Amino acid sequence: MIQLKELEVWFITGSQHLYGEKTLKQVAANSQAITQALNDRDEISIRVVFKPVLTSPDAILDLCLEANRSPQCIGLIMWMHTFSPAKMWISGLNVLKKPFVHLHTQFNRDIPWSTIDMNYMNLNQSAHGDREFGFICSRMRLARKVIVGFWQDPDVLDRLDTWMRAASAWHDAQGAKIARLGDNMREVAVTEGDKVGAQMQLGYSVNGYSLGNLTTYIRAISEAEVDRLVAEYDTQYNVANPLRSHGPKRASLREAARIELGLRAFLDAGDFKAFTNTFENLEGLAQLPGIAVQRLMADGYGFGAEGDWKTAALVRAMKVMSAGLDGGTSFMEDYTYHLEPSAMKVLGAHMLEICASLASEQPSLEIHPLSIGDKEDPVRLVFNVPPGPGINASILDLGNRFRMLGNQVDVVAPAEPAPHLPVARAVWIPRPDLKRAAAAWILAGGPHHTCFSQAVTAEHLEDFSEMAGLEFLLIDDNTTLPQFKKELRWNEVYYHAAYGF
């Protein structure tokens, strides 16, 4: 569903006519060589496209307008091979709508001490040419990422691909449609928010649909379609005895398959990239969608429970960022704690809807009572999440701005089996520890719903936040509560001064 190689990042090189045509030809050749080398590297997930060297204000303006119009271009890599007078860039940067990364590099890694002369110096001027470009970007208050280092270094390639993935998520959000099936869970505050403000700032639209819109699609699903999907379930998962072909709950499995097929058809027909539902509005459904949501997320859809459209949009964005990477990404919730003083942990889960991309083993397909929602027992996939580093992230609406909040965590194996826990689950230790992480999260207003990922990093989220104009706060090994409180207060002053209440 998510194909990053269909997208493009344009490689833009700045220079000027002062150095003559021979130098400009060499600048172009070097830029083309870098472009080709980036495309040849497995670390780079987006196709890089060379564009002619820019040497005049008109050429720069035309290029920026062309980038704005291109449906494939998700952003630009900017590099000043020589000195490029920055006043030339003002008109173009004023109209540019796509994000850009400033790559502060040099074509040759080492200084050729035995042969270096003024010709070499005139050609290889990134050391001060990029500073000139950096000044005009700062003078114009333009958000961007700056990556410093030799363009072949693994660290540079990794940071460049991270930015590209964030840019692809930003591109994906522009014009994206999110469906709310039913409304928000009643009386809940944090899942509400300014949908108009989100569309203005983040690019996606959120609209509500009744369960009748969905059930129309569900009723249209044929028995043959259900047969095929149930057969797929039988081969992909460890099916619990009650759900097997002659089990007493086989009809519930067939109903779950019918819901999945109908939900897929609804989302496909509406060209939706994310959706929400709520257990308080199940009119026309026999059971709350469980396996349907889990499998749809595994295919790249964003999801938020209880009408949580901000988390649904973030899950989709993080699915795009993580496409093709090792590790899963899912809707998540901090559900309950283990508060043993020397081993404090979080049990992350939800009622049903944890994405199977996180599974450490073949999931078990089970049916259990839900105890809320007043419907039939729902079918769901049950599994553990494998140990390793991860991150939890949320977006919250503070009234005058949206805030992205992240917490780095370390997933650990459950201390004991939990044979009666009928949900997919992850156990993690938050960084720097549960006490400080939870206090910082609560002080920042962090929601109880999150997007959890073992593929996306804090740098992906920071890059995305920069593009989207989001406040970004990270809780990690270096977090102290006194400093975190100061950061919250400083940010409040900054955003009041910059944007008002």
Short mmCIF file of C-alpha atoms in Angstrom, two decimals:
data_model
loop_
_atom_site.label_atom_id
_atom_site.label_comp_id
_atom_site.label_asym_id
_atom_site.label_seq_id
_atom_site.Cartn_x
_atom_site.Cartn_y
_atom_site.Cartn_z
CA MET A 1 0.00 0.00 0.00
CA ILE A 2 2.88 2.38 0.81
CA GLN A 3 5.42 2.60 -2.04
CA LEU A 4 8.18 5.05 -1.23
CA LYS A 5 10.07 4.42 -4.47
CA GLU A 6 7.24 6.08 -6.39
CA LEU A 7 8.26 9.38 -4.79
CA GLU A 8 11.12 11.76 -5.62
CA VAL A 9 13.54 14.01 -3.76
CA TRP A 10 15.23 16.58 -5.99
CA PHE A 11 18.96 17.21 -5.67
CA ILE A 12 19.54 20.97 -5.97
CA THR A 13 22.99 22.51 -6.34
CA GLY A 14 23.71 26.21 -6.04
CA SER A 15 26.54 28.06 -7.77
CA GLN A 16 27.04 31.22 -9.86
CA HIS A 17 28.53 32.29 -13.20
CA LEU A 18 31.57 33.96 -11.62
CA TYR A 19 33.77 30.86 -12.00
CA GLY A 20 33.25 30.19 -15.71
CA GLU A 21 31.67 27.39 -17.72
CA LYS A 22 34.40 24.84 -17.04
CA THR A 23 33.85 25.06 -13.30
CA LEU A 24 30.06 24.95 -13.70
CA LYS A 25 30.34 21.81 -15.84
CA GLN A 26 32.40 20.20 -13.10
CA VAL A 27 29.88 21.29 -10.48
CA ALA A 28 27.11 19.63 -12.51
CA ALA A 29 29.14 16.46 -13.03
CA ASN A 30 29.89 16.19 -9.32
CA SER A 31 26.24 16.74 -8.42
CA GLN A 32 25.15 14.07 -10.87
CA ALA A 33 27.71 11.67 -9.40
CA ILE A 34 26.34 12.25 -5.89
CA THR A 35 22.78 11.79 -7.12
CA GLN A 36 23.63 8.50 -8.79
CA ALA A 37 25.55 7.29 -5.76
CA LEU A 38 22.60 8.04 -3.48
CA ASN A 39 20.28 6.08 -5.74
CA ASP A 40 22.69 3.16 -5.68
CA ARG A 41 22.69 2.95 -1.88
CA ASP A 42 20.27 0.62 -0.14
CA GLU A 43 20.09 3.04 2.78
CA ILE A 44 18.23 5.61 0.66
CA SER A 45 14.53 4.79 0.37
CA ILE A 46 13.38 7.57 -2.00
CA ARG A 47 14.52 8.11 -5.58
CA VAL A 48 16.83 11.11 -5.88
CA VAL A 49 16.49 13.23 -9.04
CA PHE A 50 19.29 15.49 -10.28
CA LYS A 51 18.26 19.00 -11.33
CA PRO A 52 20.44 21.43 -13.33
CA VAL A 53 22.79 23.63 -11.32
CA LEU A 54 21.12 26.89 -10.27
CA THR A 55 23.03 30.11 -10.98
CA SER A 56 20.43 32.89 -11.20
CA PRO A 57 17.36 34.18 -9.32
CA ASP A 58 15.03 33.32 -12.22
CA ALA A 59 16.29 29.75 -12.44
CA ILE A 60 15.88 29.31 -8.69
CA LEU A 61 12.33 30.70 -8.75
CA ASP A 62 11.36 28.49 -11.67
CA LEU A 63 12.75 25.41 -9.95
CA CYS A 64 10.86 26.11 -6.71
CA LEU A 65 7.60 26.63 -8.61
CA GLU A 66 8.22 23.41 -10.53
CA ALA A 67 8.75 21.53 -7.25
CA ASN A 68 5.49 22.91 -5.87
CA ARG A 69 3.61 21.62 -8.91
CA SER A 70 5.18 18.18 -9.00
CA PRO A 71 2.99 15.44 -7.44
CA GLN A 72 6.00 13.14 -7.08
CA CYS A 73 8.43 15.62 -5.51
CA ILE A 74 8.28 15.37 -1.71
CA GLY A 75 11.19 17.68 -0.96
CA LEU A 76 14.58 19.03 -1.97
CA ILE A 77 18.20 18.42 -0.98
CA MET A 78 20.02 21.77 -1.09
CA TRP A 79 23.81 21.94 -1.51
CA MET A 80 26.06 24.88 -2.36
CA HIS A 81 28.99 23.30 -4.20
CA THR A 82 30.56 26.75 -4.70
CA PHE A 83 29.61 30.13 -3.30
CA SER A 84 26.05 30.99 -4.38
CA PRO A 85 25.07 34.55 -3.42
CA ALA A 86 22.04 34.09 -1.22
CA LYS A 87 19.99 37.08 -2.36
CA MET A 88 19.43 35.03 -5.53
CA TRP A 89 17.49 32.52 -3.42
CA ILE A 90 14.99 34.86 -1.77
CA SER A 91 12.23 34.80 -4.41
CA GLY A 92 12.39 31.04 -4.82
CA LEU A 93 12.47 30.26 -1.12
CA ASN A 94 9.58 32.67 -0.57
CA VAL A 95 7.29 30.55 -2.75
CA LEU A 96 8.65 27.07 -2.01
CA LYS A 97 6.00 24.88 -0.38
CA LYS A 98 7.98 21.64 -0.21
CA PRO A 99 10.34 20.87 2.70
CA PHE A 100 14.06 20.90 2.13
CA VAL A 101 17.16 19.56 3.84
CA HIS A 102 20.45 21.44 3.75
CA LEU A 103 23.26 18.97 3.02
CA HIS A 104 26.50 20.58 4.16
CA THR A 105 29.03 18.38 2.42
CA GLN A 106 31.89 18.48 -0.07
CA PHE A 107 32.43 16.38 -3.18
CA ASN A 108 35.97 15.37 -2.16
CA ARG A 109 36.40 14.06 1.36
CA ASP A 110 40.07 14.92 1.87
CA ILE A 111 42.19 17.95 1.13
CA PRO A 112 44.74 17.01 -1.64
CA TRP A 113 47.68 18.63 0.08
CA SER A 114 50.23 17.91 -2.64
CA THR A 115 48.14 19.34 -5.50
CA ILE A 116 45.73 21.84 -3.97
CA ASP A 117 45.64 25.15 -5.84
CA MET A 118 43.20 28.02 -6.45
CA ASN A 119 41.29 26.05 -9.06
CA TYR A 120 40.54 23.45 -6.40
CA MET A 121 39.65 26.18 -3.91
CA ASN A 122 37.27 27.89 -6.36
CA LEU A 123 35.50 24.62 -7.11
CA ASN A 124 35.19 23.27 -3.55
CA GLN A 125 33.67 26.13 -1.59
CA SER A 126 30.91 24.39 0.36
CA ALA A 127 32.60 25.35 3.64
CA HIS A 128 31.56 28.97 3.15
CA GLY A 129 29.00 28.65 0.33
CA ASP A 130 26.68 26.67 2.60
CA ARG A 131 27.11 29.27 5.32
CA GLU A 132 25.86 31.95 2.93
CA PHE A 133 22.82 29.80 2.12
CA GLY A 134 22.31 29.04 5.80
CA PHE A 135 22.22 32.73 6.61
CA ILE A 136 19.41 33.51 4.18
CA CYS A 137 17.38 30.55 5.45
CA SER A 138 17.77 31.80 9.02
CA ARG A 139 17.06 35.38 7.99
CA MET A 140 13.85 34.17 6.34
CA ARG A 141 12.98 32.03 9.41
CA LEU A 142 12.75 28.87 7.30
CA ALA A 143 12.47 25.51 9.01
CA ARG A 144 14.91 22.94 7.67
CA LYS A 145 17.25 20.16 8.73
CA VAL A 146 21.02 20.60 8.38
CA ILE A 147 23.14 17.49 7.83
CA VAL A 148 26.92 17.87 8.05
CA GLY A 149 29.51 15.38 6.83
CA PHE A 150 30.91 13.58 3.81
CA TRP A 151 28.08 12.46 1.55
CA GLN A 152 29.25 8.82 1.49
CA ASP A 153 29.44 8.42 5.27
CA PRO A 154 26.88 5.97 6.74
CA ASP A 155 25.84 8.52 9.35
CA VAL A 156 25.07 11.11 6.68
CA LEU A 157 23.14 8.60 4.57
CA ASP A 158 21.15 7.45 7.60
CA ARG A 159 20.19 10.99 8.60
CA LEU A 160 19.34 11.85 5.00
CA ASP A 161 17.06 8.83 4.66
CA THR A 162 15.43 9.67 7.99
CA TRP A 163 14.58 13.12 6.65
CA MET A 164 13.30 11.62 3.39
CA ARG A 165 10.99 9.28 5.28
CA ALA A 166 9.65 12.16 7.35
CA ALA A 167 9.15 14.16 4.15
CA SER A 168 7.25 11.26 2.60
CA ALA A 169 4.91 11.19 5.60
CA TRP A 170 4.38 14.94 5.31
CA HIS A 171 3.69 14.57 1.59
CA ASP A 172 1.26 11.71 2.31
CA ALA A 173 -0.70 13.85 4.79
CA GLN A 174 -1.40 16.62 2.28
CA GLY A 175 -4.98 16.08 1.17
CA ALA A 176 -5.30 12.80 3.11
CA LYS A 177 -8.79 11.81 4.25
CA ILE A 178 -9.55 10.39 7.70
CA ALA A 179 -12.93 8.79 8.43
CA ARG A 180 -14.50 8.91 11.87
CA LEU A 181 -17.00 6.08 12.21
CA GLY A 182 -19.18 7.44 14.96
CA ASP A 183 -18.08 10.29 17.20
CA ASN A 184 -15.65 10.78 20.04
CA MET A 185 -15.97 8.65 23.17
CA ARG A 186 -18.38 10.64 25.32
CA GLU A 187 -16.93 13.11 27.83
CA VAL A 188 -13.30 12.37 26.86
CA ALA A 189 -11.17 15.51 26.46
CA VAL A 190 -7.80 14.58 24.96
CA THR A 191 -9.18 12.85 21.86
CA GLU A 192 -11.10 15.99 20.89
CA GLY A 193 -9.39 18.76 18.96
CA ASP A 194 -9.55 21.41 16.29
CA LYS A 195 -10.07 19.53 13.03
CA VAL A 196 -10.09 22.77 11.03
CA GLY A 197 -6.82 23.84 12.60
CA ALA A 198 -5.33 20.42 11.89
CA GLN A 199 -6.32 20.61 8.24
CA MET A 200 -4.83 24.10 7.93
CA GLN A 201 -1.53 23.10 9.54
CA LEU A 202 -1.15 19.38 8.84
CA GLY A 203 -2.94 19.02 5.53
CA TYR A 204 -5.38 16.16 6.21
CA SER A 205 -9.16 16.39 6.53
CA VAL A 206 -11.25 14.60 9.18
CA ASN A 207 -14.94 13.92 8.62
CA GLY A 208 -17.58 11.84 10.36
CA TYR A 209 -19.58 8.95 8.93
CA SER A 210 -22.40 6.99 10.45
CA LEU A 211 -22.17 3.26 11.04
CA GLY A 212 -24.86 2.99 8.36
CA ASN A 213 -22.27 4.07 5.78
CA LEU A 214 -20.11 1.14 6.83
CA THR A 215 -22.80 -1.50 7.26
CA THR A 216 -23.96 -0.93 3.68
CA TYR A 217 -20.59 -2.25 2.54
CA ILE A 218 -20.59 -5.07 5.08
CA ARG A 219 -24.00 -6.34 3.90
CA ALA A 220 -22.73 -6.39 0.31
CA ILE A 221 -19.95 -8.89 1.08
CA SER A 222 -20.63 -12.32 -0.44
CA GLU A 223 -20.28 -15.66 1.33
CA ALA A 224 -17.59 -16.64 -1.16
CA GLU A 225 -15.52 -13.59 -0.16
CA VAL A 226 -15.92 -14.53 3.50
CA ASP A 227 -14.86 -18.10 2.73
CA ARG A 228 -11.64 -16.92 1.10
CA LEU A 229 -10.68 -14.59 3.95
CA VAL A 230 -11.48 -17.15 6.65
CA ALA A 231 -9.28 -19.65 4.81
CA GLU A 232 -6.51 -17.02 4.91
CA TYR A 233 -7.00 -16.66 8.65
CA ASP A 234 -6.72 -20.44 9.04
CA THR A 235 -3.33 -20.53 7.33
CA GLN A 236 -1.77 -17.34 8.75
CA TYR A 237 -2.59 -17.67 12.45
CA ASN A 238 -2.77 -20.17 15.28
CA VAL A 239 -6.55 -20.44 15.37
CA ALA A 240 -8.05 -21.18 18.78
CA ASN A 241 -10.24 -24.30 18.96
CA PRO A 242 -13.58 -22.47 19.30
CA LEU A 243 -12.89 -20.61 16.01
CA ARG A 244 -11.84 -23.62 13.94
CA SER A 245 -13.95 -25.06 11.15
CA HIS A 246 -16.21 -27.11 13.41
CA GLY A 247 -15.84 -24.99 16.54
CA PRO A 248 -18.78 -23.40 18.35
CA LYS A 249 -17.57 -19.83 17.53
CA ARG A 250 -16.84 -20.31 13.82
CA ALA A 251 -19.75 -18.04 12.96
CA SER A 252 -18.12 -15.24 14.98
CA LEU A 253 -14.95 -15.66 12.93
CA ARG A 254 -16.95 -15.41 9.74
CA GLU A 255 -18.61 -12.25 11.02
CA ALA A 256 -15.21 -10.76 11.86
CA ALA A 257 -14.07 -11.55 8.31
CA ARG A 258 -17.21 -9.92 6.90
CA ILE A 259 -16.52 -6.79 8.95
CA GLU A 260 -12.93 -6.68 7.70
CA LEU A 261 -13.98 -7.00 4.08
CA GLY A 262 -16.69 -4.38 4.45
CA LEU A 263 -14.37 -1.99 6.24
CA ARG A 264 -11.74 -2.41 3.55
CA ALA A 265 -14.32 -1.74 0.85
CA PHE A 266 -15.54 1.38 2.67
CA LEU A 267 -12.02 2.77 3.13
CA ASP A 268 -11.05 1.96 -0.45
CA ALA A 269 -14.18 3.55 -1.92
CA GLY A 270 -13.63 6.74 0.07
CA ASP A 271 -9.86 6.84 -0.57
CA PHE A 272 -9.25 7.06 3.19
CA LYS A 273 -5.79 6.66 4.71
CA ALA A 274 -6.89 6.42 8.34
CA PHE A 275 -10.02 5.88 10.39
CA THR A 276 -11.44 5.78 13.90
CA ASN A 277 -14.28 3.99 15.62
CA THR A 278 -15.66 3.80 19.15
CA PHE A 279 -17.17 1.01 21.21
CA GLU A 280 -19.97 3.41 22.19
CA ASN A 281 -21.29 3.44 18.63
CA LEU A 282 -21.64 -0.04 17.15
CA GLU A 283 -25.06 0.30 15.56
CA GLY A 284 -25.41 -2.39 12.90
CA LEU A 285 -22.22 -4.28 13.89
CA ALA A 286 -22.38 -7.62 15.66
CA GLN A 287 -18.97 -7.12 17.29
CA LEU A 288 -16.39 -4.39 17.71
CA PRO A 289 -13.82 -4.69 14.89
CA GLY A 290 -10.71 -6.37 16.28
CA ILE A 291 -8.80 -8.45 13.77
CA ALA A 292 -10.10 -6.16 11.02
CA VAL A 293 -8.38 -3.14 12.56
CA GLN A 294 -5.23 -5.10 13.35
CA ARG A 295 -4.85 -6.29 9.77
CA LEU A 296 -5.74 -2.94 8.22
CA MET A 297 -3.02 -1.26 10.26
CA ALA A 298 -0.58 -3.95 9.10
CA ASP A 299 -1.42 -2.87 5.54
CA GLY A 300 -0.58 0.77 6.30
CA TYR A 301 -3.84 2.34 7.45
CA GLY A 302 -3.82 4.69 10.41
CA PHE A 303 -6.19 3.96 13.29
CA GLY A 304 -7.38 5.59 16.49
CA ALA A 305 -9.84 4.14 18.98
CA GLU A 306 -12.70 6.07 20.59
CA GLY A 307 -12.75 8.66 17.82
CA ASP A 308 -9.10 9.64 18.30
CA TRP A 309 -8.40 11.14 14.88
CA LYS A 310 -5.09 12.79 15.86
CA THR A 311 -3.61 9.41 16.78
CA ALA A 312 -5.09 7.81 13.66
CA ALA A 313 -3.32 10.42 11.53
CA LEU A 314 -0.06 9.94 13.44
CA VAL A 315 -0.22 6.14 13.06
CA ARG A 316 -0.58 6.64 9.31
CA ALA A 317 2.34 9.09 9.23
CA MET A 318 4.56 6.70 11.18
CA LYS A 319 3.49 3.82 8.94
CA VAL A 320 4.71 5.83 5.96
CA MET A 321 7.97 6.75 7.69
CA SER A 322 8.65 3.13 8.59
CA ALA A 323 7.72 1.51 5.26
CA GLY A 324 10.24 -1.21 4.49
CA LEU A 325 12.10 -0.91 7.80
CA ASP A 326 12.46 -3.67 10.35
CA GLY A 327 10.04 -3.46 13.27
CA GLY A 328 6.34 -2.79 13.54
CA THR A 329 4.23 0.31 14.15
CA SER A 330 0.85 0.40 15.86
CA PHE A 331 -1.82 2.24 17.74
CA MET A 332 -1.07 1.73 21.44
CA GLU A 333 -2.08 2.68 24.97
CA ASP A 334 -0.27 2.69 28.31
CA TYR A 335 -2.68 0.29 29.97
CA THR A 336 -1.35 -0.75 33.37
CA TYR A 337 1.84 -0.63 35.45
CA HIS A 338 4.20 -2.99 37.25
CA LEU A 339 5.42 -0.81 40.15
CA GLU A 340 7.98 -3.05 41.82
CA PRO A 341 10.51 -0.40 42.92
CA SER A 342 13.54 -2.03 41.30
CA ALA A 343 11.77 -3.06 38.07
CA MET A 344 9.05 -0.60 37.12
CA LYS A 345 7.44 -1.35 33.77
CA VAL A 346 4.47 -0.49 31.57
CA LEU A 347 2.10 -2.99 30.04
CA GLY A 348 1.02 -1.50 26.73
CA ALA A 349 -2.09 -2.85 25.06
CA HIS A 350 -5.61 -1.95 24.04
CA MET A 351 -8.96 -3.69 24.09
CA LEU A 352 -8.33 -5.28 20.69
CA GLU A 353 -6.50 -3.08 18.25
CA ILE A 354 -2.72 -3.65 18.29
CA CYS A 355 -1.14 -4.05 14.84
CA ALA A 356 0.14 -7.50 13.95
CA SER A 357 3.29 -5.93 12.43
CA LEU A 358 4.61 -5.90 16.02
CA ALA A 359 4.20 -9.62 16.63
CA SER A 360 7.28 -11.53 17.78
CA GLU A 361 5.75 -14.85 16.75
CA GLN A 362 2.81 -16.19 14.78
CA PRO A 363 -0.22 -14.53 16.40
CA SER A 364 -2.95 -16.55 18.04
CA LEU A 365 -6.45 -15.93 16.69
CA GLU A 366 -8.81 -15.91 19.64
CA ILE A 367 -12.27 -14.86 20.81
CA HIS A 368 -13.04 -13.46 24.26
CA PRO A 369 -15.67 -11.29 25.93
CA LEU A 370 -15.00 -7.54 25.81
CA SER A 371 -17.22 -6.62 28.78
CA ILE A 372 -17.94 -3.17 27.32
CA GLY A 373 -19.73 -2.13 24.14
CA ASP A 374 -22.72 -4.41 24.77
CA LYS A 375 -22.06 -6.58 21.70
CA GLU A 376 -21.02 -10.12 20.84
CA ASP A 377 -17.56 -11.35 21.78
CA PRO A 378 -15.02 -9.93 19.28
CA VAL A 379 -12.29 -11.83 17.46
CA ARG A 380 -8.74 -10.60 17.82
CA LEU A 381 -5.06 -11.50 17.33
CA VAL A 382 -3.09 -12.12 20.53
CA PHE A 383 0.73 -11.90 20.66
CA ASN A 384 3.74 -10.43 22.44
CA VAL A 385 5.96 -7.65 21.09
CA PRO A 386 9.68 -8.62 20.86
CA PRO A 387 12.31 -7.00 23.10
CA GLY A 388 14.24 -4.04 21.76
CA PRO A 389 14.20 -0.24 21.58
CA GLY A 390 11.03 1.58 20.62
CA ILE A 391 9.25 4.89 20.87
CA ASN A 392 5.82 6.08 21.90
CA ALA A 393 4.49 9.29 20.35
CA SER A 394 1.33 11.37 20.49
CA ILE A 395 -0.02 14.62 19.11
CA LEU A 396 -2.12 16.79 21.39
CA ASP A 397 -4.10 19.97 20.82
CA LEU A 398 -3.20 22.73 23.32
CA GLY A 399 -5.61 25.26 21.88
CA ASN A 400 -3.00 27.62 20.43
CA ARG A 401 -0.84 24.88 18.91
CA PHE A 402 -0.35 21.17 18.34
CA ARG A 403 2.39 19.41 20.28
CA MET A 404 4.26 16.25 19.28
CA LEU A 405 5.40 14.32 22.35
CA GLY A 406 7.70 11.32 22.25
CA ASN A 407 9.15 8.91 24.81
CA GLN A 408 11.92 6.47 24.03
CA VAL A 409 11.37 3.05 25.62
CA ASP A 410 12.97 -0.39 25.83
CA VAL A 411 10.67 -3.35 25.28
CA VAL A 412 11.38 -6.33 27.53
CA ALA A 413 10.02 -9.85 27.65
CA PRO A 414 7.07 -10.37 30.02
CA ALA A 415 8.29 -11.58 33.40
CA GLU A 416 5.77 -14.42 33.35
CA PRO A 417 3.20 -15.87 30.98
CA ALA A 418 -0.22 -14.18 31.06
CA PRO A 419 -2.55 -16.97 29.89
CA HIS A 420 -5.70 -15.06 30.77
CA LEU A 421 -4.72 -11.74 29.11
CA PRO A 422 -6.74 -11.82 25.86
CA VAL A 423 -5.00 -9.00 23.99
CA ALA A 424 -1.80 -8.28 22.11
CA ARG A 425 0.66 -6.64 24.45
CA ALA A 426 4.06 -4.99 24.83
CA VAL A 427 6.00 -4.60 28.08
CA TRP A 428 8.48 -1.74 28.21
CA ILE A 429 10.66 0.32 30.49
CA PRO A 430 10.36 4.02 29.63
CA ARG A 431 13.51 6.13 29.46
CA PRO A 432 14.95 7.47 31.68
CA ASP A 433 12.69 5.42 34.01
CA LEU A 434 8.98 5.06 34.62
CA LYS A 435 8.76 7.66 37.40
CA ARG A 436 10.41 10.47 35.48
CA ALA A 437 8.97 9.51 32.09
CA ALA A 438 5.39 9.28 33.33
CA ALA A 439 5.71 12.55 35.27
CA ALA A 440 7.12 14.37 32.24
CA TRP A 441 4.44 12.87 29.95
CA ILE A 442 1.67 14.01 32.29
CA LEU A 443 3.21 17.47 32.78
CA ALA A 444 3.27 17.86 28.98
CA GLY A 445 -0.40 16.85 28.70
CA GLY A 446 0.44 13.63 26.87
CA PRO A 447 -2.60 11.55 25.82
CA HIS A 448 -3.28 8.00 26.94
CA HIS A 449 -3.36 6.88 23.29
CA THR A 450 -0.06 6.74 21.42
CA CYS A 451 1.57 5.45 18.29
CA PHE A 452 4.20 2.88 19.25
CA SER A 453 6.98 1.88 16.88
CA GLN A 454 10.09 -0.26 16.83
CA ALA A 455 11.01 1.12 13.39
CA VAL A 456 10.56 4.89 13.70
CA THR A 457 13.08 6.90 15.71
CA ALA A 458 12.96 10.20 17.56
CA GLU A 459 14.81 11.80 14.65
CA HIS A 460 12.02 10.82 12.22
CA LEU A 461 9.49 12.47 14.52
CA GLU A 462 11.59 15.58 15.04
CA ASP A 463 12.08 16.01 11.28
CA PHE A 464 8.35 15.57 10.66
CA SER A 465 7.52 18.06 13.42
CA GLU A 466 9.89 20.61 11.87
CA MET A 467 8.12 20.29 8.50
CA ALA A 468 4.68 20.51 10.10
CA GLY A 469 5.46 23.38 12.43
CA LEU A 470 4.72 21.23 15.48
CA GLU A 471 6.21 21.78 18.89
CA PHE A 472 8.37 18.71 19.58
CA LEU A 473 9.23 17.38 23.03
CA LEU A 474 11.23 14.20 23.64
CA ILE A 475 11.49 12.25 26.88
CA ASP A 476 14.70 10.19 26.79
CA ASP A 477 17.76 9.17 28.80
CA ASN A 478 18.75 12.80 29.29
CA THR A 479 15.40 14.02 30.63
CA THR A 480 15.31 15.60 34.06
CA LEU A 481 12.06 16.94 35.47
CA PRO A 482 13.40 20.40 36.46
CA GLN A 483 14.78 20.96 32.97
CA PHE A 484 11.67 19.51 31.31
CA LYS A 485 9.44 21.88 33.29
CA LYS A 486 11.59 24.80 32.15
CA GLU A 487 11.30 23.65 28.54
CA LEU A 488 7.51 23.56 28.87
CA ARG A 489 7.50 27.11 30.27
CA TRP A 490 9.91 28.43 27.65
CA ASN A 491 7.87 26.88 24.87
CA GLU A 492 4.71 28.45 26.22
CA VAL A 493 6.31 31.88 26.03
CA TYR A 494 7.73 31.22 22.56
CA TYR A 495 4.47 30.02 21.02
CA HIS A 496 2.53 32.86 22.63
CA ALA A 497 5.00 35.36 21.17
CA ALA A 498 5.14 33.68 17.78
CA TYR A 499 1.49 32.78 17.22
CA GLY A 500 -0.63 34.16 20.09
CA PHE A 501 -3.28 32.29 21.99
#
